[in-house]
Amino acid sequence: MLKKALFAATALVALAVGAAANAADLKEFRVGILGGENEADRLRNYACLADHLKKEFGFEKVSLFPAADYDGVIQGLLGGTLDFAELGASGYAAVAIKDPKAVTPILTTQQTDGSTGYYSIGLALKSSGIKTIMDAKGKKLGYADPDSTSGYLVPLTQIPKTTGMPNDKFFGSTQFNGGHENNLLAAYDGKVDVAVDDSSGVGDFKDGFTSGTFRKEVDKGAVDPNKLVEVWRSPLIPNGPLVVRNALGTEWQTKLSDFFMKLPTADAKCFNAVEGGDFKGYVKVTPDFYNAVIDVRKAAIGG
């Protein structure tokens, strides 16, 4: 029995040392990219980041994985097939609920006004006649993704505080539209009456605000803001985190944190492409920053 115990302990030590060595000598770095925008745009926006990571850390390969939906990145982080990703707050909550030791949040974005939060906003066509969320009773509500904070969790729990009814009772119907971009376009094309999406809520509506899906679509010329109206806005939501797989060790968390903190100054164009809009930069964040979102997700939709 003693020999078996000693052998098991030795094997565990060897595995730990091997894992540490592998983490210190990474050849490939695997980056998950959330769904919500078309794949070509996501890959193009992240290409500069892959180049910077290779140059900075000497990786032989930086692989970009644009998942079809949020859950693809969540499962990749939980399963150890991804090393890094930027998640929404609810996406991080999903990972933390299933495995609190899987990843560590290291940074989050800071808005141009210095805040570290954003909003879920409801958008409708002006021509619909909907001016407030109360005007949308019996209408069709579009969600983005089941693991989206601003595109599902927050409107699911916060809109009823205005309407006094659960969403599935207040609205005639609700539907998921396969990500933030598709959801906004569904409202713009009249397929849903109101779409909920992410937005900084800072700056001018005519610009799509300073960041978020609305801003991206305005910048691309995909939507004309003059044809849309904001009909609902949530309380402030914590900006989502940049997370690192814990198996890489704290040294890589520090290295990557330092790298990203410098990125907005080192290559502002790349920073803006990755984040999609105007931000001040990154700030350090701890898991505690997301405790409230974790609690809301547990209560509303479980893991």
PDB file of C-alpha atoms in Angstrom:
ATOM      1  CA  MET A   1       0.000   0.000   0.000  1.00  0.00           C
ATOM      2  CA  LEU A   2       2.841   2.369   0.919  1.00  0.00           C
ATOM      3  CA  LYS A   3       4.609   1.661  -2.377  1.00  0.00           C
ATOM      4  CA  LYS A   4       1.404   2.353  -4.285  1.00  0.00           C
ATOM      5  CA  ALA A   5       0.891   5.623  -2.443  1.00  0.00           C
ATOM      6  CA  LEU A   6       4.474   6.697  -3.087  1.00  0.00           C
ATOM      7  CA  PHE A   7       4.175   5.759  -6.753  1.00  0.00           C
ATOM      8  CA  ALA A   8       0.933   7.720  -7.087  1.00  0.00           C
ATOM      9  CA  ALA A   9       2.485  10.767  -5.399  1.00  0.00           C
ATOM     10  CA  THR A  10       5.553  10.561  -7.639  1.00  0.00           C
ATOM     11  CA  ALA A  11       3.345  10.306 -10.725  1.00  0.00           C
ATOM     12  CA  LEU A  12       1.356  13.359  -9.671  1.00  0.00           C
ATOM     13  CA  VAL A  13       4.537  15.371  -9.134  1.00  0.00           C
ATOM     14  CA  ALA A  14       5.823  14.309 -12.534  1.00  0.00           C
ATOM     15  CA  LEU A  15       2.568  15.334 -14.178  1.00  0.00           C
ATOM     16  CA  ALA A  16       2.634  18.708 -12.431  1.00  0.00           C
ATOM     17  CA  VAL A  17       6.239  19.338 -13.459  1.00  0.00           C
ATOM     18  CA  GLY A  18       5.458  18.248 -17.008  1.00  0.00           C
ATOM     19  CA  ALA A  19       2.440  20.544 -17.195  1.00  0.00           C
ATOM     20  CA  ALA A  20       4.499  23.464 -15.875  1.00  0.00           C
ATOM     21  CA  ALA A  21       7.221  22.792 -18.437  1.00  0.00           C
ATOM     22  CA  ASN A  22       4.697  22.604 -21.254  1.00  0.00           C
ATOM     23  CA  ALA A  23       3.060  25.839 -20.156  1.00  0.00           C
ATOM     24  CA  ALA A  24       6.407  27.612 -19.957  1.00  0.00           C
ATOM     25  CA  ASP A  25       7.380  26.390 -23.412  1.00  0.00           C
ATOM     26  CA  LEU A  26       4.194  26.973 -25.396  1.00  0.00           C
ATOM     27  CA  LYS A  27       4.553  26.334 -29.110  1.00  0.00           C
ATOM     28  CA  GLU A  28       0.950  27.052 -30.043  1.00  0.00           C
ATOM     29  CA  PHE A  29      -1.352  29.602 -28.453  1.00  0.00           C
ATOM     30  CA  ARG A  30      -5.058  29.022 -29.008  1.00  0.00           C
ATOM     31  CA  VAL A  31      -7.414  31.999 -28.976  1.00  0.00           C
ATOM     32  CA  GLY A  32     -11.180  31.627 -28.829  1.00  0.00           C
ATOM     33  CA  ILE A  33     -13.346  34.282 -30.501  1.00  0.00           C
ATOM     34  CA  LEU A  34     -16.978  34.582 -29.451  1.00  0.00           C
ATOM     35  CA  GLY A  35     -19.738  34.212 -31.999  1.00  0.00           C
ATOM     36  CA  GLY A  36     -22.017  37.126 -32.732  1.00  0.00           C
ATOM     37  CA  GLU A  37     -20.371  38.665 -35.780  1.00  0.00           C
ATOM     38  CA  ASN A  38     -19.701  37.010 -39.132  1.00  0.00           C
ATOM     39  CA  GLU A  39     -16.617  34.798 -39.150  1.00  0.00           C
ATOM     40  CA  ALA A  40     -14.688  36.672 -41.846  1.00  0.00           C
ATOM     41  CA  ASP A  41     -14.887  39.941 -39.899  1.00  0.00           C
ATOM     42  CA  ARG A  42     -13.816  38.288 -36.661  1.00  0.00           C
ATOM     43  CA  LEU A  43     -10.786  36.619 -38.231  1.00  0.00           C
ATOM     44  CA  ARG A  44      -9.757  39.821 -39.968  1.00  0.00           C
ATOM     45  CA  ASN A  45     -10.066  41.853 -36.767  1.00  0.00           C
ATOM     46  CA  TYR A  46      -7.994  39.366 -34.763  1.00  0.00           C
ATOM     47  CA  ALA A  47      -5.262  38.783 -37.374  1.00  0.00           C
ATOM     48  CA  CYS A  48      -3.128  41.661 -36.058  1.00  0.00           C
ATOM     49  CA  LEU A  49      -3.407  40.280 -32.515  1.00  0.00           C
ATOM     50  CA  ALA A  50      -2.152  36.892 -33.670  1.00  0.00           C
ATOM     51  CA  ASP A  51       0.846  38.582 -35.310  1.00  0.00           C
ATOM     52  CA  HIS A  52       1.648  40.558 -32.152  1.00  0.00           C
ATOM     53  CA  LEU A  53       1.401  37.466 -29.934  1.00  0.00           C
ATOM     54  CA  LYS A  54       3.765  35.486 -32.166  1.00  0.00           C
ATOM     55  CA  LYS A  55       6.298  38.303 -32.218  1.00  0.00           C
ATOM     56  CA  GLU A  56       6.065  39.054 -28.487  1.00  0.00           C
ATOM     57  CA  PHE A  57       6.224  35.490 -27.165  1.00  0.00           C
ATOM     58  CA  GLY A  58       7.851  33.536 -29.984  1.00  0.00           C
ATOM     59  CA  PHE A  59       4.935  31.172 -30.516  1.00  0.00           C
ATOM     60  CA  GLU A  60       5.353  28.958 -33.548  1.00  0.00           C
ATOM     61  CA  LYS A  61       1.637  29.248 -34.160  1.00  0.00           C
ATOM     62  CA  VAL A  62      -1.259  31.357 -32.898  1.00  0.00           C
ATOM     63  CA  SER A  63      -4.521  29.633 -33.765  1.00  0.00           C
ATOM     64  CA  LEU A  64      -7.739  31.634 -33.931  1.00  0.00           C
ATOM     65  CA  PHE A  65     -10.985  29.774 -33.292  1.00  0.00           C
ATOM     66  CA  PRO A  66     -14.095  31.810 -34.253  1.00  0.00           C
ATOM     67  CA  ALA A  67     -16.816  29.740 -32.592  1.00  0.00           C
ATOM     68  CA  ALA A  68     -20.274  29.613 -34.123  1.00  0.00           C
ATOM     69  CA  ASP A  69     -21.778  30.628 -30.794  1.00  0.00           C
ATOM     70  CA  TYR A  70     -20.728  31.605 -27.265  1.00  0.00           C
ATOM     71  CA  ASP A  71     -20.941  28.029 -26.005  1.00  0.00           C
ATOM     72  CA  GLY A  72     -18.214  26.930 -28.417  1.00  0.00           C
ATOM     73  CA  VAL A  73     -15.691  29.157 -26.648  1.00  0.00           C
ATOM     74  CA  ILE A  74     -17.036  28.250 -23.206  1.00  0.00           C
ATOM     75  CA  GLN A  75     -16.620  24.539 -23.889  1.00  0.00           C
ATOM     76  CA  GLY A  76     -13.170  25.098 -25.387  1.00  0.00           C
ATOM     77  CA  LEU A  77     -11.997  26.799 -22.211  1.00  0.00           C
ATOM     78  CA  LEU A  78     -13.570  24.164 -19.986  1.00  0.00           C
ATOM     79  CA  GLY A  79     -12.114  21.342 -22.066  1.00  0.00           C
ATOM     80  CA  GLY A  80      -8.635  22.838 -22.285  1.00  0.00           C
ATOM     81  CA  THR A  81      -8.636  23.217 -26.070  1.00  0.00           C
ATOM     82  CA  LEU A  82      -8.405  27.015 -25.827  1.00  0.00           C
ATOM     83  CA  ASP A  83      -5.821  29.039 -23.905  1.00  0.00           C
ATOM     84  CA  PHE A  84      -7.331  32.509 -24.019  1.00  0.00           C
ATOM     85  CA  ALA A  85     -10.533  34.341 -24.892  1.00  0.00           C
ATOM     86  CA  GLU A  86     -12.468  37.499 -24.237  1.00  0.00           C
ATOM     87  CA  LEU A  87     -15.825  36.585 -22.762  1.00  0.00           C
ATOM     88  CA  GLY A  88     -18.984  38.419 -21.869  1.00  0.00           C
ATOM     89  CA  ALA A  89     -19.781  38.569 -18.162  1.00  0.00           C
ATOM     90  CA  SER A  90     -22.448  35.858 -18.455  1.00  0.00           C
ATOM     91  CA  GLY A  91     -20.130  33.665 -20.529  1.00  0.00           C
ATOM     92  CA  TYR A  92     -17.492  33.926 -17.822  1.00  0.00           C
ATOM     93  CA  ALA A  93     -20.173  33.130 -15.244  1.00  0.00           C
ATOM     94  CA  ALA A  94     -21.036  29.965 -17.191  1.00  0.00           C
ATOM     95  CA  VAL A  95     -17.399  28.835 -17.043  1.00  0.00           C
ATOM     96  CA  ALA A  96     -16.987  29.764 -13.377  1.00  0.00           C
ATOM     97  CA  ILE A  97     -20.161  27.937 -12.356  1.00  0.00           C
ATOM     98  CA  LYS A  98     -19.124  24.739 -14.134  1.00  0.00           C
ATOM     99  CA  ASP A  99     -15.454  24.860 -13.127  1.00  0.00           C
ATOM    100  CA  PRO A 100     -14.232  27.714 -10.887  1.00  0.00           C
ATOM    101  CA  LYS A 101     -10.627  26.615 -11.500  1.00  0.00           C
ATOM    102  CA  ALA A 102     -10.748  26.555 -15.310  1.00  0.00           C
ATOM    103  CA  VAL A 103      -9.819  30.165 -16.114  1.00  0.00           C
ATOM    104  CA  THR A 104      -8.804  33.431 -14.474  1.00  0.00           C
ATOM    105  CA  PRO A 105     -10.066  36.843 -15.590  1.00  0.00           C
ATOM    106  CA  ILE A 106      -7.090  39.186 -15.923  1.00  0.00           C
ATOM    107  CA  LEU A 107      -8.375  42.361 -17.599  1.00  0.00           C
ATOM    108  CA  THR A 108     -11.491  44.097 -18.818  1.00  0.00           C
ATOM    109  CA  THR A 109     -12.082  47.043 -21.120  1.00  0.00           C
ATOM    110  CA  GLN A 110     -12.511  50.611 -19.911  1.00  0.00           C
ATOM    111  CA  GLN A 111     -14.979  52.887 -21.675  1.00  0.00           C
ATOM    112  CA  THR A 112     -13.989  56.339 -22.889  1.00  0.00           C
ATOM    113  CA  ASP A 113     -15.715  57.840 -19.838  1.00  0.00           C
ATOM    114  CA  GLY A 114     -13.594  55.716 -17.508  1.00  0.00           C
ATOM    115  CA  SER A 115     -16.318  53.232 -16.574  1.00  0.00           C
ATOM    116  CA  THR A 116     -15.863  49.472 -16.723  1.00  0.00           C
ATOM    117  CA  GLY A 117     -19.439  48.705 -17.638  1.00  0.00           C
ATOM    118  CA  TYR A 118     -21.823  48.754 -20.581  1.00  0.00           C
ATOM    119  CA  TYR A 119     -25.522  48.343 -21.275  1.00  0.00           C
ATOM    120  CA  SER A 120     -28.030  46.100 -22.891  1.00  0.00           C
ATOM    121  CA  ILE A 121     -30.182  48.269 -25.123  1.00  0.00           C
ATOM    122  CA  GLY A 122     -33.396  47.539 -26.968  1.00  0.00           C
ATOM    123  CA  LEU A 123     -33.510  48.798 -30.545  1.00  0.00           C
ATOM    124  CA  ALA A 124     -36.515  49.051 -32.849  1.00  0.00           C
ATOM    125  CA  LEU A 125     -37.267  50.580 -36.215  1.00  0.00           C
ATOM    126  CA  LYS A 126     -38.630  54.117 -35.986  1.00  0.00           C
ATOM    127  CA  SER A 127     -41.240  53.114 -38.525  1.00  0.00           C
ATOM    128  CA  SER A 128     -42.596  50.505 -36.082  1.00  0.00           C
ATOM    129  CA  GLY A 129     -44.005  53.236 -33.864  1.00  0.00           C
ATOM    130  CA  ILE A 130     -42.406  51.627 -30.787  1.00  0.00           C
ATOM    131  CA  LYS A 131     -40.945  54.358 -28.588  1.00  0.00           C
ATOM    132  CA  THR A 132     -40.572  52.554 -25.262  1.00  0.00           C
ATOM    133  CA  ILE A 133     -40.480  48.905 -24.267  1.00  0.00           C
ATOM    134  CA  MET A 134     -44.068  49.248 -23.008  1.00  0.00           C
ATOM    135  CA  ASP A 135     -45.150  49.881 -26.611  1.00  0.00           C
ATOM    136  CA  ALA A 136     -43.806  46.434 -27.535  1.00  0.00           C
ATOM    137  CA  LYS A 137     -46.414  44.439 -25.614  1.00  0.00           C
ATOM    138  CA  GLY A 138     -47.539  41.496 -27.726  1.00  0.00           C
ATOM    139  CA  LYS A 139     -44.700  42.111 -30.198  1.00  0.00           C
ATOM    140  CA  LYS A 140     -41.693  39.933 -31.069  1.00  0.00           C
ATOM    141  CA  LEU A 141     -38.465  40.241 -29.029  1.00  0.00           C
ATOM    142  CA  GLY A 142     -35.133  39.118 -30.435  1.00  0.00           C
ATOM    143  CA  TYR A 143     -32.348  37.702 -28.235  1.00  0.00           C
ATOM    144  CA  ALA A 144     -28.737  37.280 -29.367  1.00  0.00           C
ATOM    145  CA  ASP A 145     -27.322  34.105 -27.752  1.00  0.00           C
ATOM    146  CA  PRO A 146     -28.277  32.004 -24.696  1.00  0.00           C
ATOM    147  CA  ASP A 147     -24.856  32.710 -23.135  1.00  0.00           C
ATOM    148  CA  SER A 148     -24.877  36.441 -23.876  1.00  0.00           C
ATOM    149  CA  THR A 149     -25.092  38.869 -20.986  1.00  0.00           C
ATOM    150  CA  SER A 150     -26.597  41.855 -22.791  1.00  0.00           C
ATOM    151  CA  GLY A 151     -28.266  39.768 -25.482  1.00  0.00           C
ATOM    152  CA  TYR A 152     -30.132  37.444 -23.114  1.00  0.00           C
ATOM    153  CA  LEU A 153     -29.409  37.246 -19.363  1.00  0.00           C
ATOM    154  CA  VAL A 154     -29.864  40.926 -18.537  1.00  0.00           C
ATOM    155  CA  PRO A 155     -32.958  41.591 -20.682  1.00  0.00           C
ATOM    156  CA  LEU A 156     -34.456  38.315 -19.436  1.00  0.00           C
ATOM    157  CA  THR A 157     -34.163  39.478 -15.834  1.00  0.00           C
ATOM    158  CA  GLN A 158     -34.388  43.266 -16.150  1.00  0.00           C
ATOM    159  CA  ILE A 159     -37.083  44.019 -18.744  1.00  0.00           C
ATOM    160  CA  PRO A 160     -39.737  42.482 -16.452  1.00  0.00           C
ATOM    161  CA  LYS A 161     -38.840  45.109 -13.838  1.00  0.00           C
ATOM    162  CA  THR A 162     -40.205  47.696 -16.268  1.00  0.00           C
ATOM    163  CA  THR A 163     -43.110  45.767 -17.752  1.00  0.00           C
ATOM    164  CA  GLY A 164     -44.177  43.958 -14.582  1.00  0.00           C
ATOM    165  CA  MET A 165     -44.389  40.657 -16.480  1.00  0.00           C
ATOM    166  CA  PRO A 166     -41.998  37.860 -17.529  1.00  0.00           C
ATOM    167  CA  ASN A 167     -40.809  38.345 -21.088  1.00  0.00           C
ATOM    168  CA  ASP A 168     -42.569  35.238 -22.343  1.00  0.00           C
ATOM    169  CA  LYS A 169     -45.852  36.684 -21.065  1.00  0.00           C
ATOM    170  CA  PHE A 170     -45.362  40.330 -22.037  1.00  0.00           C
ATOM    171  CA  PHE A 171     -44.129  39.759 -25.587  1.00  0.00           C
ATOM    172  CA  GLY A 172     -46.075  37.858 -28.207  1.00  0.00           C
ATOM    173  CA  SER A 173     -42.979  35.740 -28.842  1.00  0.00           C
ATOM    174  CA  THR A 174     -39.233  35.680 -28.274  1.00  0.00           C
ATOM    175  CA  GLN A 175     -36.496  34.096 -30.358  1.00  0.00           C
ATOM    176  CA  PHE A 176     -32.735  33.675 -30.549  1.00  0.00           C
ATOM    177  CA  ASN A 177     -31.166  35.042 -33.717  1.00  0.00           C
ATOM    178  CA  GLY A 178     -27.687  33.520 -33.667  1.00  0.00           C
ATOM    179  CA  GLY A 179     -25.572  36.282 -32.189  1.00  0.00           C
ATOM    180  CA  HIS A 180     -25.551  40.040 -31.706  1.00  0.00           C
ATOM    181  CA  GLU A 181     -25.035  41.041 -35.315  1.00  0.00           C
ATOM    182  CA  ASN A 182     -27.823  38.805 -36.586  1.00  0.00           C
ATOM    183  CA  ASN A 183     -30.110  39.994 -33.814  1.00  0.00           C
ATOM    184  CA  LEU A 184     -29.685  43.666 -34.642  1.00  0.00           C
ATOM    185  CA  LEU A 185     -30.145  42.964 -38.336  1.00  0.00           C
ATOM    186  CA  ALA A 186     -33.313  40.993 -37.544  1.00  0.00           C
ATOM    187  CA  ALA A 187     -34.810  44.142 -36.018  1.00  0.00           C
ATOM    188  CA  TYR A 188     -33.509  46.293 -38.860  1.00  0.00           C
ATOM    189  CA  ASP A 189     -35.080  43.945 -41.414  1.00  0.00           C
ATOM    190  CA  GLY A 190     -38.378  43.764 -39.510  1.00  0.00           C
ATOM    191  CA  LYS A 191     -38.055  40.081 -38.565  1.00  0.00           C
ATOM    192  CA  VAL A 192     -38.393  41.019 -34.884  1.00  0.00           C
ATOM    193  CA  ASP A 193     -39.870  44.165 -33.393  1.00  0.00           C
ATOM    194  CA  VAL A 194     -37.202  44.780 -30.754  1.00  0.00           C
ATOM    195  CA  ALA A 195     -33.641  43.474 -30.573  1.00  0.00           C
ATOM    196  CA  VAL A 196     -31.522  43.550 -27.419  1.00  0.00           C
ATOM    197  CA  ASP A 197     -27.798  44.062 -27.906  1.00  0.00           C
ATOM    198  CA  ASP A 198     -24.637  45.342 -26.255  1.00  0.00           C
ATOM    199  CA  SER A 199     -23.666  49.012 -26.226  1.00  0.00           C
ATOM    200  CA  SER A 200     -21.417  51.374 -24.330  1.00  0.00           C
ATOM    201  CA  GLY A 201     -24.343  53.781 -24.150  1.00  0.00           C
ATOM    202  CA  VAL A 202     -21.703  56.517 -24.267  1.00  0.00           C
ATOM    203  CA  GLY A 203     -21.452  59.092 -27.059  1.00  0.00           C
ATOM    204  CA  ASP A 204     -23.891  59.831 -29.858  1.00  0.00           C
ATOM    205  CA  PHE A 205     -26.698  57.547 -30.963  1.00  0.00           C
ATOM    206  CA  LYS A 206     -26.121  58.636 -34.570  1.00  0.00           C
ATOM    207  CA  ASP A 207     -22.646  57.022 -34.365  1.00  0.00           C
ATOM    208  CA  GLY A 208     -23.989  53.837 -32.771  1.00  0.00           C
ATOM    209  CA  PHE A 209     -22.492  55.120 -29.489  1.00  0.00           C
ATOM    210  CA  THR A 210     -18.764  54.544 -28.863  1.00  0.00           C
ATOM    211  CA  SER A 211     -18.710  50.739 -28.909  1.00  0.00           C
ATOM    212  CA  GLY A 212     -20.840  47.622 -29.135  1.00  0.00           C
ATOM    213  CA  THR A 213     -22.688  45.790 -31.878  1.00  0.00           C
ATOM    214  CA  PHE A 214     -24.708  48.843 -32.873  1.00  0.00           C
ATOM    215  CA  ARG A 215     -21.471  50.790 -33.386  1.00  0.00           C
ATOM    216  CA  LYS A 216     -19.917  47.996 -35.444  1.00  0.00           C
ATOM    217  CA  GLU A 217     -22.911  47.805 -37.744  1.00  0.00           C
ATOM    218  CA  VAL A 218     -23.039  51.587 -38.195  1.00  0.00           C
ATOM    219  CA  ASP A 219     -19.301  51.664 -38.976  1.00  0.00           C
ATOM    220  CA  LYS A 220     -19.756  48.927 -41.580  1.00  0.00           C
ATOM    221  CA  GLY A 221     -22.700  50.736 -43.146  1.00  0.00           C
ATOM    222  CA  ALA A 222     -24.953  47.762 -42.419  1.00  0.00           C
ATOM    223  CA  VAL A 223     -27.530  49.887 -40.589  1.00  0.00           C
ATOM    224  CA  ASP A 224     -28.616  53.515 -40.724  1.00  0.00           C
ATOM    225  CA  PRO A 225     -28.996  54.797 -37.136  1.00  0.00           C
ATOM    226  CA  ASN A 226     -31.541  57.353 -38.332  1.00  0.00           C
ATOM    227  CA  LYS A 227     -33.939  54.483 -38.951  1.00  0.00           C
ATOM    228  CA  LEU A 228     -33.611  53.093 -35.411  1.00  0.00           C
ATOM    229  CA  VAL A 229     -34.664  54.168 -31.940  1.00  0.00           C
ATOM    230  CA  GLU A 230     -33.541  53.057 -28.479  1.00  0.00           C
ATOM    231  CA  VAL A 231     -36.600  51.808 -26.594  1.00  0.00           C
ATOM    232  CA  TRP A 232     -35.025  50.287 -23.473  1.00  0.00           C
ATOM    233  CA  ARG A 233     -31.778  50.410 -21.521  1.00  0.00           C
ATOM    234  CA  SER A 234     -30.587  48.168 -18.701  1.00  0.00           C
ATOM    235  CA  PRO A 235     -28.692  49.056 -15.555  1.00  0.00           C
ATOM    236  CA  LEU A 236     -24.897  49.113 -15.987  1.00  0.00           C
ATOM    237  CA  ILE A 237     -23.364  45.666 -16.673  1.00  0.00           C
ATOM    238  CA  PRO A 238     -19.745  44.739 -15.851  1.00  0.00           C
ATOM    239  CA  ASN A 239     -17.615  44.617 -19.006  1.00  0.00           C
ATOM    240  CA  GLY A 240     -16.618  41.076 -19.893  1.00  0.00           C
ATOM    241  CA  PRO A 241     -13.151  39.742 -19.032  1.00  0.00           C
ATOM    242  CA  LEU A 242     -10.087  38.606 -20.914  1.00  0.00           C
ATOM    243  CA  VAL A 243      -9.472  35.148 -19.444  1.00  0.00           C
ATOM    244  CA  VAL A 244      -6.473  32.814 -19.378  1.00  0.00           C
ATOM    245  CA  ARG A 245      -6.637  29.055 -18.901  1.00  0.00           C
ATOM    246  CA  ASN A 246      -5.367  28.324 -15.396  1.00  0.00           C
ATOM    247  CA  ALA A 247      -3.358  25.300 -16.530  1.00  0.00           C
ATOM    248  CA  LEU A 248      -0.901  27.746 -18.126  1.00  0.00           C
ATOM    249  CA  GLY A 249       0.051  29.051 -14.689  1.00  0.00           C
ATOM    250  CA  THR A 250       0.225  32.465 -13.081  1.00  0.00           C
ATOM    251  CA  GLU A 251       3.360  33.428 -15.014  1.00  0.00           C
ATOM    252  CA  TRP A 252       1.408  33.424 -18.270  1.00  0.00           C
ATOM    253  CA  GLN A 253      -1.418  35.363 -16.671  1.00  0.00           C
ATOM    254  CA  THR A 254       1.089  38.073 -15.777  1.00  0.00           C
ATOM    255  CA  LYS A 255       2.776  37.993 -19.189  1.00  0.00           C
ATOM    256  CA  LEU A 256      -0.493  38.275 -21.059  1.00  0.00           C
ATOM    257  CA  SER A 257      -1.825  40.967 -18.744  1.00  0.00           C
ATOM    258  CA  ASP A 258       1.284  43.072 -19.356  1.00  0.00           C
ATOM    259  CA  PHE A 259       1.054  42.481 -23.111  1.00  0.00           C
ATOM    260  CA  PHE A 260      -2.588  43.550 -23.382  1.00  0.00           C
ATOM    261  CA  MET A 261      -2.143  46.571 -21.103  1.00  0.00           C
ATOM    262  CA  LYS A 262       0.414  47.888 -23.606  1.00  0.00           C
ATOM    263  CA  LEU A 263      -1.574  47.026 -26.752  1.00  0.00           C
ATOM    264  CA  PRO A 264      -3.780  50.180 -26.924  1.00  0.00           C
ATOM    265  CA  THR A 265      -0.657  52.345 -27.060  1.00  0.00           C
ATOM    266  CA  ALA A 266       1.575  49.962 -29.020  1.00  0.00           C
ATOM    267  CA  ASP A 267      -1.002  49.435 -31.780  1.00  0.00           C
ATOM    268  CA  ALA A 268      -4.182  51.458 -31.337  1.00  0.00           C
ATOM    269  CA  LYS A 269      -5.554  50.280 -34.686  1.00  0.00           C
ATOM    270  CA  CYS A 270      -5.240  46.629 -33.662  1.00  0.00           C
ATOM    271  CA  PHE A 271      -6.735  47.331 -30.235  1.00  0.00           C
ATOM    272  CA  ASN A 272      -9.721  49.040 -31.845  1.00  0.00           C
ATOM    273  CA  ALA A 273     -10.171  46.192 -34.327  1.00  0.00           C
ATOM    274  CA  VAL A 274     -10.186  43.541 -31.609  1.00  0.00           C
ATOM    275  CA  GLU A 275     -12.526  45.448 -29.306  1.00  0.00           C
ATOM    276  CA  GLY A 276     -14.746  46.980 -31.987  1.00  0.00           C
ATOM    277  CA  GLY A 277     -15.144  50.630 -31.116  1.00  0.00           C
ATOM    278  CA  ASP A 278     -13.655  53.359 -28.966  1.00  0.00           C
ATOM    279  CA  PHE A 279     -12.267  52.326 -25.595  1.00  0.00           C
ATOM    280  CA  LYS A 280      -9.805  53.970 -23.226  1.00  0.00           C
ATOM    281  CA  GLY A 281      -7.858  50.745 -22.736  1.00  0.00           C
ATOM    282  CA  TYR A 282      -7.740  47.760 -20.399  1.00  0.00           C
ATOM    283  CA  VAL A 283      -7.807  47.652 -16.602  1.00  0.00           C
ATOM    284  CA  LYS A 284      -7.019  44.778 -14.265  1.00  0.00           C
ATOM    285  CA  VAL A 285      -9.915  42.795 -12.880  1.00  0.00           C
ATOM    286  CA  THR A 286     -10.455  39.962 -10.378  1.00  0.00           C
ATOM    287  CA  PRO A 287     -13.073  37.186 -10.247  1.00  0.00           C
ATOM    288  CA  ASP A 288     -14.969  39.079  -7.544  1.00  0.00           C
ATOM    289  CA  PHE A 289     -15.923  41.722 -10.123  1.00  0.00           C
ATOM    290  CA  TYR A 290     -18.321  39.169 -11.629  1.00  0.00           C
ATOM    291  CA  ASN A 291     -19.903  37.734  -8.478  1.00  0.00           C
ATOM    292  CA  ALA A 292     -23.200  39.562  -9.025  1.00  0.00           C
ATOM    293  CA  VAL A 293     -23.484  38.287 -12.613  1.00  0.00           C
ATOM    294  CA  ILE A 294     -22.684  34.743 -11.465  1.00  0.00           C
ATOM    295  CA  ASP A 295     -25.459  34.977  -8.863  1.00  0.00           C
ATOM    296  CA  VAL A 296     -27.959  36.311 -11.419  1.00  0.00           C
ATOM    297  CA  ARG A 297     -27.090  33.588 -13.925  1.00  0.00           C
ATOM    298  CA  LYS A 298     -27.426  30.848 -11.297  1.00  0.00           C
ATOM    299  CA  ALA A 299     -30.837  32.165 -10.288  1.00  0.00           C
ATOM    300  CA  ALA A 300     -32.156  32.803 -13.807  1.00  0.00           C
ATOM    301  CA  ILE A 301     -30.807  30.046 -16.043  1.00  0.00           C
ATOM    302  CA  GLY A 302     -28.523  27.849 -13.947  1.00  0.00           C
ATOM    303  CA  GLY A 303     -25.079  26.971 -15.272  1.00  0.00           C
TER     304      GLY A 303
END
